[in-house]
Structures are given as structure tokens and as C-alpha cells.
Short mmCIF file of C-alpha atoms and ligand atoms in Angstrom, two decimals:
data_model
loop_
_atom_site.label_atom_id
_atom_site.label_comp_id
_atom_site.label_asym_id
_atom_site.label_seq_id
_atom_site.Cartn_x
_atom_site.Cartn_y
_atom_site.Cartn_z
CA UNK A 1168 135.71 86.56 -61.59
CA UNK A 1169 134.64 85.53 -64.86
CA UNK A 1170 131.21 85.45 -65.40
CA UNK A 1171 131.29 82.51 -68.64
CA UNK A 1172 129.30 82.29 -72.20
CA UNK A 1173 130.16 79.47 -74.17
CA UNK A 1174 128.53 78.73 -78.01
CA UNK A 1175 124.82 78.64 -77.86
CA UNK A 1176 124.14 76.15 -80.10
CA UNK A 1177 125.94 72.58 -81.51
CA UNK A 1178 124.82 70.23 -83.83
CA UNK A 1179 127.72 67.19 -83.74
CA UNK A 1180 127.85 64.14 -86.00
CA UNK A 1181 128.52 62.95 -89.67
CA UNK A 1182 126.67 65.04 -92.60
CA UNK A 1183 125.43 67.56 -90.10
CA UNK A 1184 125.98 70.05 -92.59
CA UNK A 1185 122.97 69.05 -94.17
CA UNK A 1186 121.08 71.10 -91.60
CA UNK A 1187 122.12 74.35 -92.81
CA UNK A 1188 119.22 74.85 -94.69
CA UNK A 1189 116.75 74.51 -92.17
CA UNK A 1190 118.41 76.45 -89.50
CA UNK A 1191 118.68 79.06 -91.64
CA UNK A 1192 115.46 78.91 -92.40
CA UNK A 1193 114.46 79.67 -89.09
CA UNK A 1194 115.91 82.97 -89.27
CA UNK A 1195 113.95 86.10 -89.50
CA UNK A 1196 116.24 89.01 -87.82
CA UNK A 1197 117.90 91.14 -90.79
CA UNK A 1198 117.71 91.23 -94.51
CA UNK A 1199 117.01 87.99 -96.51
CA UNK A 1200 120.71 86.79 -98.24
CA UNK A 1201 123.55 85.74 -96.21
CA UNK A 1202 126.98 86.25 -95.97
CA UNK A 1203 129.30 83.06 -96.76
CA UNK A 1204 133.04 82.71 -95.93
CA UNK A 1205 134.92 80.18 -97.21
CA UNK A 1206 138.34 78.56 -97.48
CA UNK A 1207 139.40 78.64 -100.55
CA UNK A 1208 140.29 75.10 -100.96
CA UNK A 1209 136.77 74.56 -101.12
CA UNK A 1210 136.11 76.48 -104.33
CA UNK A 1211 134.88 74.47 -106.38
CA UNK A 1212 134.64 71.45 -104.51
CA UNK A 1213 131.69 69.57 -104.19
CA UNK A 1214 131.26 70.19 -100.40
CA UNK A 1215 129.93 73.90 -102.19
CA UNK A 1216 126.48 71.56 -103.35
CA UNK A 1217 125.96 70.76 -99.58
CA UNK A 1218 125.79 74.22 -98.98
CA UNK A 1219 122.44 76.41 -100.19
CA UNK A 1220 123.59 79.40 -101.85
CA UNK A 1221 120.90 81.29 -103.53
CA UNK A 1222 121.60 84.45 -105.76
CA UNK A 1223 121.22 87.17 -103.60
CA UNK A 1224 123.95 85.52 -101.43
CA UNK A 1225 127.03 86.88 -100.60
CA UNK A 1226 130.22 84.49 -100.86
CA UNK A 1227 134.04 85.40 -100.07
CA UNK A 1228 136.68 82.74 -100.37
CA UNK A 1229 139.03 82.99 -97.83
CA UNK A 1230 142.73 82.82 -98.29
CA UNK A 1231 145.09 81.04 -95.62
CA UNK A 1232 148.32 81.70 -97.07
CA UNK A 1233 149.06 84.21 -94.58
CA UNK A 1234 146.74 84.85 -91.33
CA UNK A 1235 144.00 87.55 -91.10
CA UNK A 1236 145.25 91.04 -90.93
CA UNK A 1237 143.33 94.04 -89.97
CA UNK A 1238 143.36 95.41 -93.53
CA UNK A 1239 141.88 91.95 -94.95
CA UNK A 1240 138.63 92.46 -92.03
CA UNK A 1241 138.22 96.00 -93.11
CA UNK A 1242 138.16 95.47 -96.64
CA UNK A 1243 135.49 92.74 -96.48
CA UNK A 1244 133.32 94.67 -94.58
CA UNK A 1245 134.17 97.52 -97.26
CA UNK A 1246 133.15 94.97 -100.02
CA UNK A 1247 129.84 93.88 -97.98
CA UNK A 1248 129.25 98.23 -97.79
CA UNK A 1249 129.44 99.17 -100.93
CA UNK A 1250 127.43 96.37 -102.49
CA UNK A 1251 124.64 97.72 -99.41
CA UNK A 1252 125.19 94.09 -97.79
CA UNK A 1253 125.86 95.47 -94.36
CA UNK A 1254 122.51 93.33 -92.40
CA UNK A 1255 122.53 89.98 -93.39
CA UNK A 1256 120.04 87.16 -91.42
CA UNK A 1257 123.16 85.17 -90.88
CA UNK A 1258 127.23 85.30 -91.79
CA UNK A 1259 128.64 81.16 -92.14
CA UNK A 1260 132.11 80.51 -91.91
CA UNK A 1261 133.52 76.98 -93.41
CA UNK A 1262 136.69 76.65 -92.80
CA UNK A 1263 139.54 77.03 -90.19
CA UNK A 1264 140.63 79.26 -87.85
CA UNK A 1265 141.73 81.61 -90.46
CA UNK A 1266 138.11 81.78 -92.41
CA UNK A 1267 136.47 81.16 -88.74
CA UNK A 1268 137.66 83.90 -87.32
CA UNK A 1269 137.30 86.02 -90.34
CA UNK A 1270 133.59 85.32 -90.21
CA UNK A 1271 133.86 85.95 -86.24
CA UNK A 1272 135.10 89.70 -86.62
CA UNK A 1273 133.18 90.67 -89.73
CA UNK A 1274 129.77 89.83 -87.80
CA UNK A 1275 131.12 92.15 -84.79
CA UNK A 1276 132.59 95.13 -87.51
CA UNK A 1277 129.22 94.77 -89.08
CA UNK A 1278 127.48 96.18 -85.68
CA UNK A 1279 129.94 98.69 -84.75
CA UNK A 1280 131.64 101.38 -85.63
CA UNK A 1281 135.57 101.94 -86.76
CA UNK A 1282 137.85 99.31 -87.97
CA UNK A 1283 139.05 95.85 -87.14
CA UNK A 1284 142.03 97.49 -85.15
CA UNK A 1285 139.76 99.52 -83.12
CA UNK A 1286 138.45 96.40 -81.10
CA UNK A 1287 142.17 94.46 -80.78
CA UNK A 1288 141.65 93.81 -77.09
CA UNK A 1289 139.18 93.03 -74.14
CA UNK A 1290 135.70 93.85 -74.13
CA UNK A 1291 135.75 96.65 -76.86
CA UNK A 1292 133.12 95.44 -78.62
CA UNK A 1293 129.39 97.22 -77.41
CA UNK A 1294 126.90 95.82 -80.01
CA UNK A 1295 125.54 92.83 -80.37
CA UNK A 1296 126.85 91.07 -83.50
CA UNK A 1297 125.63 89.60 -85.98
CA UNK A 1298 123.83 85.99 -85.97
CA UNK A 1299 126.86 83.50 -86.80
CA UNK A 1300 127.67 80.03 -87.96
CA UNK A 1301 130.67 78.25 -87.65
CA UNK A 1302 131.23 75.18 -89.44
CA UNK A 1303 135.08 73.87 -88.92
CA UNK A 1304 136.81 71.98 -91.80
CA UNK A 1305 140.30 71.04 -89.55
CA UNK A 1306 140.41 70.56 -85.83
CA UNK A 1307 142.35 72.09 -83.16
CA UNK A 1308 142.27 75.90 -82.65
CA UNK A 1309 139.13 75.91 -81.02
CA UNK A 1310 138.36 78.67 -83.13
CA UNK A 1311 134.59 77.55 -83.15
CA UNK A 1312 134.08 77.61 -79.45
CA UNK A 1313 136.23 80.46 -77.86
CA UNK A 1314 135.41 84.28 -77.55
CA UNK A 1315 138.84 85.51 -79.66
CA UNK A 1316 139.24 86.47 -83.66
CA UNK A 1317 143.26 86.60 -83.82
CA UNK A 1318 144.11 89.25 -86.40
CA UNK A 1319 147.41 91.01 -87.21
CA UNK A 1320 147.94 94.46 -87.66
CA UNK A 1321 151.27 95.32 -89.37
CA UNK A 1322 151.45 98.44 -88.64
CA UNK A 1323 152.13 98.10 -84.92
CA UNK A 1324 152.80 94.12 -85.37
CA UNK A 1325 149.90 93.55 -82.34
CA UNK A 1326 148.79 90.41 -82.95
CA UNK A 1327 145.55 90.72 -80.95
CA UNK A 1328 141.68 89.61 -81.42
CA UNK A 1329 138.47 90.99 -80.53
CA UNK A 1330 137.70 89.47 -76.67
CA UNK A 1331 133.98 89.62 -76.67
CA UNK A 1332 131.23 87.61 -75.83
CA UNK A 1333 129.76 89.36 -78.48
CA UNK A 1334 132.82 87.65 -81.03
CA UNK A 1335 131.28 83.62 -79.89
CA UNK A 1336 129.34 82.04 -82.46
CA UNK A 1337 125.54 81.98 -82.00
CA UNK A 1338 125.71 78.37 -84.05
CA UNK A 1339 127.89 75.39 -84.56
CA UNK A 1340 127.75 72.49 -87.39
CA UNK A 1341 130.07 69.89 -86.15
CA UNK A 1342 130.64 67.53 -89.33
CA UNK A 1343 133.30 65.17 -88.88
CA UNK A 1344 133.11 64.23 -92.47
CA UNK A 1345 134.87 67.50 -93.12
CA UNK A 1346 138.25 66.82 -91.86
CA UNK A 1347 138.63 63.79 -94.10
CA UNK A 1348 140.52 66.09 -96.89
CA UNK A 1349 142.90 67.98 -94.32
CA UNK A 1350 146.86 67.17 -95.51
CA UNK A 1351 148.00 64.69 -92.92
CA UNK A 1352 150.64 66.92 -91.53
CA UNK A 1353 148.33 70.13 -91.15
CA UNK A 1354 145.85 67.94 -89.35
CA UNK A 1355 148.84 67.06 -86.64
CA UNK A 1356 150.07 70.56 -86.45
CA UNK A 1357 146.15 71.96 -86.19
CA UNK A 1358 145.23 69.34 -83.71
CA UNK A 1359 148.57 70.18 -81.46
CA UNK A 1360 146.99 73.52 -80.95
CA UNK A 1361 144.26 71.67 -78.71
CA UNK A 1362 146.60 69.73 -76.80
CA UNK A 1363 149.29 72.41 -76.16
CA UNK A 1364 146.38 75.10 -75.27
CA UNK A 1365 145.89 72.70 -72.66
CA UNK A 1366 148.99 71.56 -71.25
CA UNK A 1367 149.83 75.28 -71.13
CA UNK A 1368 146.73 75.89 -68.94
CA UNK A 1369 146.47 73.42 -66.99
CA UNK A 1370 150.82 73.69 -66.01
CA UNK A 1371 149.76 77.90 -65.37
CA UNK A 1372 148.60 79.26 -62.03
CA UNK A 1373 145.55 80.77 -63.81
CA UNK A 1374 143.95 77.56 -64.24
CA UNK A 1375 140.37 76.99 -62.44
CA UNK A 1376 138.39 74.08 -62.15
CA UNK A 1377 136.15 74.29 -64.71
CA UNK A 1378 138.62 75.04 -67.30
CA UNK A 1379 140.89 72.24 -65.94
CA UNK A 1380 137.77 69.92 -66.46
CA UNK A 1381 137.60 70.64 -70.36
CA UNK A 1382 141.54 70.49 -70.53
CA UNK A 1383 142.30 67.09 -69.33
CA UNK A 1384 139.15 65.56 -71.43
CA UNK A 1385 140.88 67.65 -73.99
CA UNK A 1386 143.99 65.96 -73.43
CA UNK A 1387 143.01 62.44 -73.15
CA UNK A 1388 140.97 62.56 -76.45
CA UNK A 1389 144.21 64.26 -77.99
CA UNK A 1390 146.05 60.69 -76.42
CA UNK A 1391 143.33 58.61 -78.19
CA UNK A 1392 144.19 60.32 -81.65
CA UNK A 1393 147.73 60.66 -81.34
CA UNK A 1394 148.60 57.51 -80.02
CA UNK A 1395 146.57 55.35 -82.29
CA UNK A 1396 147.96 53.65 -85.30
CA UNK A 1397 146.06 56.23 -87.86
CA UNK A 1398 145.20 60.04 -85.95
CA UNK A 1399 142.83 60.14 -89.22
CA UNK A 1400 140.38 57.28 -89.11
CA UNK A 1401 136.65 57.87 -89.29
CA UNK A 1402 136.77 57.94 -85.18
CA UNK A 1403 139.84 59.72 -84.52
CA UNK A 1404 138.34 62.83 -86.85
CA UNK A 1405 135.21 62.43 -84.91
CA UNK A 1406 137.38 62.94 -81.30
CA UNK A 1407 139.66 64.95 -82.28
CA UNK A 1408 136.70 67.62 -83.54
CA UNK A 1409 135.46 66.98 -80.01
CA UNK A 1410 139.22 68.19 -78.26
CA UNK A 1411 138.97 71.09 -80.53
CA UNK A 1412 135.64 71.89 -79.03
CA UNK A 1413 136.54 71.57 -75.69
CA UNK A 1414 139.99 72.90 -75.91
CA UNK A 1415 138.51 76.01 -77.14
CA UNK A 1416 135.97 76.04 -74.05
CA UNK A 1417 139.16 75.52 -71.75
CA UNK A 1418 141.15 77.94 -72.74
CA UNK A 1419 138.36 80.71 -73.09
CA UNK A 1420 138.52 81.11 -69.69
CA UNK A 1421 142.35 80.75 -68.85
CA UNK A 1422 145.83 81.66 -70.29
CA UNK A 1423 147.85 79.71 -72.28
CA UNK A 1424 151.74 79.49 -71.11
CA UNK A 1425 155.47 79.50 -72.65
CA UNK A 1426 154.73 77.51 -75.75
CA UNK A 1427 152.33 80.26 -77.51
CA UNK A 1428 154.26 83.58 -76.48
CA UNK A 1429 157.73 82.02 -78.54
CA UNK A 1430 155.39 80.98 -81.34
CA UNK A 1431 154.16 84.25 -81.44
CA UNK A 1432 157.69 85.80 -81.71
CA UNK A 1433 158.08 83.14 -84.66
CA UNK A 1434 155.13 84.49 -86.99
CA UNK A 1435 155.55 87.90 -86.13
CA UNK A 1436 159.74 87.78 -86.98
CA UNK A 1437 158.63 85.14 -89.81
CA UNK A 1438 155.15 84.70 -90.39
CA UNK A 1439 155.47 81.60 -89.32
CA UNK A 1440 151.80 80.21 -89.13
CA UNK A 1441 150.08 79.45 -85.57
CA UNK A 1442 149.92 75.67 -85.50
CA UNK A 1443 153.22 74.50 -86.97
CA UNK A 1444 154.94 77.54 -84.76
CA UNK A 1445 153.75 76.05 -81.74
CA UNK A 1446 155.12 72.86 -82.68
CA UNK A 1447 158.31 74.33 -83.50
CA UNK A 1448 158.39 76.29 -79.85
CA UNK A 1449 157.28 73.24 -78.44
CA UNK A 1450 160.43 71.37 -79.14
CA UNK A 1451 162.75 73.81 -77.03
CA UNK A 1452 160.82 73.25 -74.08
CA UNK A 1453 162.35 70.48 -71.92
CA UNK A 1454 163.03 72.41 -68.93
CA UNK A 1455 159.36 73.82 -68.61
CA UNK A 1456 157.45 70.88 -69.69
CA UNK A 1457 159.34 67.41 -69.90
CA UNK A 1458 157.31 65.02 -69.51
CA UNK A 1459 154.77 66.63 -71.95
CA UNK A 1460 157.75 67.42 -74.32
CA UNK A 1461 158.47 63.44 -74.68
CA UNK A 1462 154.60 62.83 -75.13
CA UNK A 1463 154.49 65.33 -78.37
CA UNK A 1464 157.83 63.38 -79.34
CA UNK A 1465 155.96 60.37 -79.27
CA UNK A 1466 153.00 61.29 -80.99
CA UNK A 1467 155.01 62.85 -83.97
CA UNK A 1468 156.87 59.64 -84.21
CA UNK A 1469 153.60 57.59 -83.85
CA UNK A 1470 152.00 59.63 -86.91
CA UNK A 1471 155.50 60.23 -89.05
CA UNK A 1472 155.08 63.86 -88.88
CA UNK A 1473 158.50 65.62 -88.78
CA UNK A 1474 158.60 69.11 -86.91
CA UNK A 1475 160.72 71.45 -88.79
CA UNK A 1476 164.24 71.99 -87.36
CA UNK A 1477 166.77 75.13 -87.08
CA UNK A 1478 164.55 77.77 -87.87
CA UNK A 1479 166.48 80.45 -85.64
CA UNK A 1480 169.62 78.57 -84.57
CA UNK A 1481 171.96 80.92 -86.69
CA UNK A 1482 170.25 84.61 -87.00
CA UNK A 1483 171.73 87.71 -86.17
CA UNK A 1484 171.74 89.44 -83.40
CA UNK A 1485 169.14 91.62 -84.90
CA UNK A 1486 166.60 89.10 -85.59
CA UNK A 1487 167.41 87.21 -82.10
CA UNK A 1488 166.45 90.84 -80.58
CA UNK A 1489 162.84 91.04 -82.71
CA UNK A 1490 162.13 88.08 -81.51
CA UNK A 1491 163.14 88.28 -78.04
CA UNK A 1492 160.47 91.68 -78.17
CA UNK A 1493 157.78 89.66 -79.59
CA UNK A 1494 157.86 86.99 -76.93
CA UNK A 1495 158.21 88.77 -73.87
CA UNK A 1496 155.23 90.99 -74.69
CA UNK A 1497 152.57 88.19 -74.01
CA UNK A 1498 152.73 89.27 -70.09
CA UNK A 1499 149.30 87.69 -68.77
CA UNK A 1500 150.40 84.06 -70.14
CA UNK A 1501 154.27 84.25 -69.32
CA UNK A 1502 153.42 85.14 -65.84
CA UNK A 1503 150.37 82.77 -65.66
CA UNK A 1504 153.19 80.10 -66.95
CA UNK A 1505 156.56 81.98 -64.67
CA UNK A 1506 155.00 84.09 -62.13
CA UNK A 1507 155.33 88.16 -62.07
CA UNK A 1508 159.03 87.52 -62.23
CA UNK A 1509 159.25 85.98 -65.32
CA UNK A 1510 161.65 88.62 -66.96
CA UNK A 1511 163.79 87.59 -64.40
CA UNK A 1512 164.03 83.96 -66.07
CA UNK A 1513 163.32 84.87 -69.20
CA UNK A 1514 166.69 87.16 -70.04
CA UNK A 1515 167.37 88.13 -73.41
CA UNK A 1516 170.29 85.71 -73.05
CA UNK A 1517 167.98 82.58 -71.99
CA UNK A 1518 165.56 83.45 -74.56
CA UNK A 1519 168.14 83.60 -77.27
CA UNK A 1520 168.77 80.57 -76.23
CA UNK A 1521 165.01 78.92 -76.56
CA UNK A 1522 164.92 79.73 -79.95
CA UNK A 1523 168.93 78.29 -81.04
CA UNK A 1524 167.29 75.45 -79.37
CA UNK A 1525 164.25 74.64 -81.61
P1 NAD B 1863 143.89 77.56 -91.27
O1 NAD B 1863 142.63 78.29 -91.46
O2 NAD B 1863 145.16 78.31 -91.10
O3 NAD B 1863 144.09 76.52 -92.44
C1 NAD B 1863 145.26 75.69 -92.49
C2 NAD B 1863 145.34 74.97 -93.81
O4 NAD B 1863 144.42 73.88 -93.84
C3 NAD B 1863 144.97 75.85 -95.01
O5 NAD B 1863 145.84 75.55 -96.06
C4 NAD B 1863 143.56 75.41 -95.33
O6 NAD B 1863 143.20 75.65 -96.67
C5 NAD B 1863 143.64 73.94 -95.01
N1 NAD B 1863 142.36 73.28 -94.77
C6 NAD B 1863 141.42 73.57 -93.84
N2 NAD B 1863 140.42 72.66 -93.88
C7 NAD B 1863 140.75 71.78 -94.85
C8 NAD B 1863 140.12 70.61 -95.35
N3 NAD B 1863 138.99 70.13 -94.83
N4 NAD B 1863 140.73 69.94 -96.36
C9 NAD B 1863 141.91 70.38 -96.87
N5 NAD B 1863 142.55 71.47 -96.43
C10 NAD B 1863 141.97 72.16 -95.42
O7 NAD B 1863 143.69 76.52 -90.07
P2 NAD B 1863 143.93 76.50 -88.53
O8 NAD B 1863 145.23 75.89 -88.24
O9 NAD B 1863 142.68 75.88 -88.00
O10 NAD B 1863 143.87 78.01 -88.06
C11 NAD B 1863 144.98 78.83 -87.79
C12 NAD B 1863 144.44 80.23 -87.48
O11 NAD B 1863 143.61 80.15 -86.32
C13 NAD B 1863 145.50 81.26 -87.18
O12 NAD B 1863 145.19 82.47 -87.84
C14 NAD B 1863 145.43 81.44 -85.67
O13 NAD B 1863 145.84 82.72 -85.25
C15 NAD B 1863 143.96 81.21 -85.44
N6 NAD B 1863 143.61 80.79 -84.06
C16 NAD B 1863 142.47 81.29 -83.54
C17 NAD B 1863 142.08 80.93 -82.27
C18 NAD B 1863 140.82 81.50 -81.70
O14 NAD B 1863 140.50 81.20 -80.56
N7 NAD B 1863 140.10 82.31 -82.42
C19 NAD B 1863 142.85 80.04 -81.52
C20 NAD B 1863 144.01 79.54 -82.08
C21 NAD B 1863 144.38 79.91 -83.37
ZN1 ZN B 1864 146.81 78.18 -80.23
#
């Protein structure tokens, strides 16, 4: 039975990040400077003032063109080694999932020994890690609340994070002000994550009533946003930051389904990024969920976001069979979604299929 840690600490609401400075003040564990990661769209954007950088701070921008690798973790914490930066008071992350998680696994690599690849898994990680902020710039991952760093390691093409409590931020800074720059159809494909996280747990026979509790609020606040005339008003950022949270909480303690396993198969066979690949998988599935299937139609149509088409309807054989092996690999959420037989349904033939169909 899971015994369940969510984020210590929030602080929600407009120009929240102004608080930085004083909680960081408050800290006294490690050495004095701290360790900033940041999105690179935000170099040299005024946001950067909010934030109080002294000199003997460390910052990294982050890139997001492709999705944290194993080699990317391991060279930060290189970086932070050989400049003798190894025990900061505090690491921040601004950004998304990709700079949020970054932050998540150097605070954890930081503690313990070995590389990034070494804790891909459950409950690798023994020390504690650490002391972290996480300050989200786009909603939807649930990056900021759950206990998972997703990384990529080429070299064996796992696409697996560091499961720890020990990988949860300590801190949250919940500014809904932040959003307000996110490319309207990045916003719909990030905030997609939330609601299909959700659908996919609460549709799976893993699904417990706690988690189901977070999921459906989830879900309805998803509604609100999606449904309304404009998903990016000064409200709808506001809820929408709020799913995000509580998606994350929801699926922390459950397993997504069908829709994340074929997306996975898409970015590993063509680095296909996590948000818009979900969207993409989404659109094959009207036999596992229809009625949820129409809903996503309708919000796309509500916003004017188009989902890319055709992305594997004419491969070869080849590529249909790497990506066929990069589905059915995600075992605990197929079966939560199918059952232990789900290789039975899920045939090379039928998922061949799923992917002509997207
Ligand atoms: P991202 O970090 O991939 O960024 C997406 C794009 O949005 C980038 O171009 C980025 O620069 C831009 N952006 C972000 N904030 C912006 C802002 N305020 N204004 C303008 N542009 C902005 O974002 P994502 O979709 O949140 O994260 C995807 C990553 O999260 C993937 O690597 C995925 O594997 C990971 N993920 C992690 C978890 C988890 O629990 N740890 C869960 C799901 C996904
Ligand atoms: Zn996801």
C-alpha cells in the first residue's frame, strides 16, 4: 500500500514570485549561493529582475528543444563539481517540466553517488536531496507536484525518472502571472497532459479513492478552461495551474493508461515531445475512450488548436516494429488500462493499426 508524500510547501496566487527572496532567506542548511535553472526563453526577460540573483549564484538556462537526457543531468552536476558548487542552500527551477525536472534530479545527483542513469527507476534514490523550489511557467505536467524526473537515456532508449520521495519538491511558487507568455497552442497541448493523466487513471483498475478525488477536480477545472470562450484569460491560467497541481497529486499515486504508453513509442521512434504526443495518441483512441475522445475533440475545436495528423500512417514496416517495442514496454499502465492480458489485445497487428490511425 502506498504510504503518500505530497509537496511540502505552496504558495498560490498572482506575483507570488515575489516571495522568493524571503523564503530563501530563511534558509540556513548548506553553503550560501544557490543553484538557478531556467528556461531559456526567459533569458533575458524581465521576469529575470523578479528573481534575486546575487554573484556567487549559480544560473543554467535550460534548453527544451529536446527533453532531458541522462548525459544533459550528468553534465550539470559535472559543471556544478568542478566550479566546487556541489552544496548549495537551495536549487530553483523556473520553468516547465523540462527545466522542472532538471532541477528535480540535479538536487537528488547532488546527494548521491553515480549518474543520472543509475537512479532510472523506483526508490533508488537513499539520500536526502537537496532543498528545492519549483516555480512552473506552463501548466499541465504536474511536474511541480509528483515524485518523477522523466529523463532519456539513449543508450538503452529507457525513458525512465527517478521515483523518490526524495525527487518531490520541498517548495512551490504558484504564480499564475507566469503562464501569460506560453504560445497558445503549447498551453493546450501542456494543459492536455493534466486532463489525459486523469482520464487514464481514473478509466484504469489501479485507481484508489484518493487519487480519483484529485482526478475528477482535475478534470472539471480542465472543463472550465477548455470549454470557455478563451482557455487563457486571467482565471482560466489561474485554474488551469490549479489542474496541473492536482493532476500531478493524482497521478503520483496511480498509473496512467493507453494514451501515454503510444506517446511514448512516438518520442522515442521520433522525439516527438510529451504533450503534443499525447495529443496525437489521443486521437486514435475511440474504442478505449469515446466519450472522452469527443470531449478533447471539442475542446480543440473550442480553442482552434489543430492536433497534428498522419504522423505514422505510411512508415515501414521497420519503424511500425520500433514503435510497436516502445509501446508495449510500459507494462504497469497497459495492464492497469487492459488487464494482465493486454498483449493479447494489443497485437503487433492492432497496434500497427493505432498508430495508421492517428
Ligand atoms: P517544456 O519544459 O517542454 O516546455 C515547452 C515549451 O514551452 C518550451 O518551448 C518552453 O520554452 C515553453 N515555455 C514554458 N513556459 C513558457 C512561458 N511562460 N512563456 C513562453 N514559453 C514558455 O514544458 P512541459 O510541456 O511542461 O514539459 C514537458 C516535459 O515534462 C517532458 O520532458 C516530459 O517528459 C516531462 N513530464 C514530467 C512529468 C513529471 O511528473 N515529472 C510528468 C509529465 C511530463
Ligand atoms: Zn503526461
Amino acid at each position: 500500500m502506498n504510504n503518500s508524500k505530497n509537496v511540502l510547501r505552496y504558495m498560490f496566487g498572482k506575483g507570488s514570485i515575489s516571495n522568493l527572496k524571503s523564503i530563501l532567506d530563511t534558509k540556513i542548511e548548506g553553503d550560501s549561493y544557490v543553484v538557478y535553472f531556467i528556461d531559456e526563453y526567459f533569458k533575458d526577460n524581465k521576469i529575470l529582475e523578479n528573481l534575486p540573483i546575487s554573484n556567487e549564484d549559480e544560473v543554467f538556462f535550460i534548453q527544451t528543444k529536446e527533453e532531458p537526457k541522462t548525459k544533459d543531468i550528468n553534465h550539470l552536476r559535472d559543471c556544478l563539481l568542478s566550479k566546487n558548487k556541489t552544496n548549495p542552500k537551495a536549487i530553483v527551477s523556473l520553468g516547465g517540466g523540462c527545466t522542472l525536472d532538471t532541477g528535480k534530479a540535479i538536487a537528488n545527483l547532488l546527494k548521491n553517488p553515480g549518474n543520472a542513469e543509475d537512479y532510472q527507476g523506483w526508490d533508488l534514490v537513499k539520500n536526502q536531496a537537496i532543498y528545492k523550489i519549483g516555480i512552473p511557467t506552463i501548466s499541465g505536467t504536474g511536474a511541480e507536484a509528483s515524485r518523477t524526473c522523466v529523463m532519456t537515456n539513449p543508450k538503452n532508449g529507457l525513458k525512465l525518472g527517478m521515483n523518490s520521495d526524495f525527487t518531490i519538491y520541498d517548495q512551490l511558487i504558484l504564480d499564475p502571472d507566469l503562464t501569460k507568455s506560453v504560445p497558445r497552442d503549447q498551453y493546450f497541448y501542456t494543459g492536455m497532459d493534466t486532463y489525459l493523466h486523469c482520464i487514464e487513471s481514473l478509466n484504469g483498475s489501479y485507481h484508489n479513492a484518493i487519487g480519483d478525488a484529485f482526478s475528477r477536480q482535475a478534470i472539471n477545472l480542465c472543463r472550465e478552461v477548455f470549454l470557455s470562450k478563451d482557455m487563457m484569460s486571467d482565471e482560466n491560467r489561474e485554474k488551469l495551474m490549479v489542474a496541473s497541481y492536482l493532476g500531478g497529486c493524482a497521478i503520483a499515486n496511480s498509473y496512467v493508461g493507453l494514451v501515454h504508453p503510444f506517446s511514448a513509442g512516438l518520442s522515442v521512434v521520433f522525439g516527438t515531445h510529451h504533450c503534443i504526443g499525447n495529443c496525437i495518441a489521443m486521437t486514435a483512441m475511440d474504442k478505449f475512450y469515446p466519450n472522452e475522445l469527443d470531449e478533447f475533440w471539442l475542446m480543440a475545436k473550442k480553442q482552434s488548436v489543430s492536433i497534428p495528423r498522419g504522423i505514422a500512417s505510411n512508415v515501414t514496416e521497420d519503424v511500425y516494429k520500433q514503435l510497436y517495442a516502445s509501446t508495449i514496454i510500459h507494462e504497469k499502465p497497459l495492464r492497469n488500462a487492459l488487464g494482465h492480458e493486454f498483449k493479447q489485445i494489443l497485437t503487433y497487428e492492432k497496434v500497427k493499426e493505432i498508430f495508421k490511425l492517428m
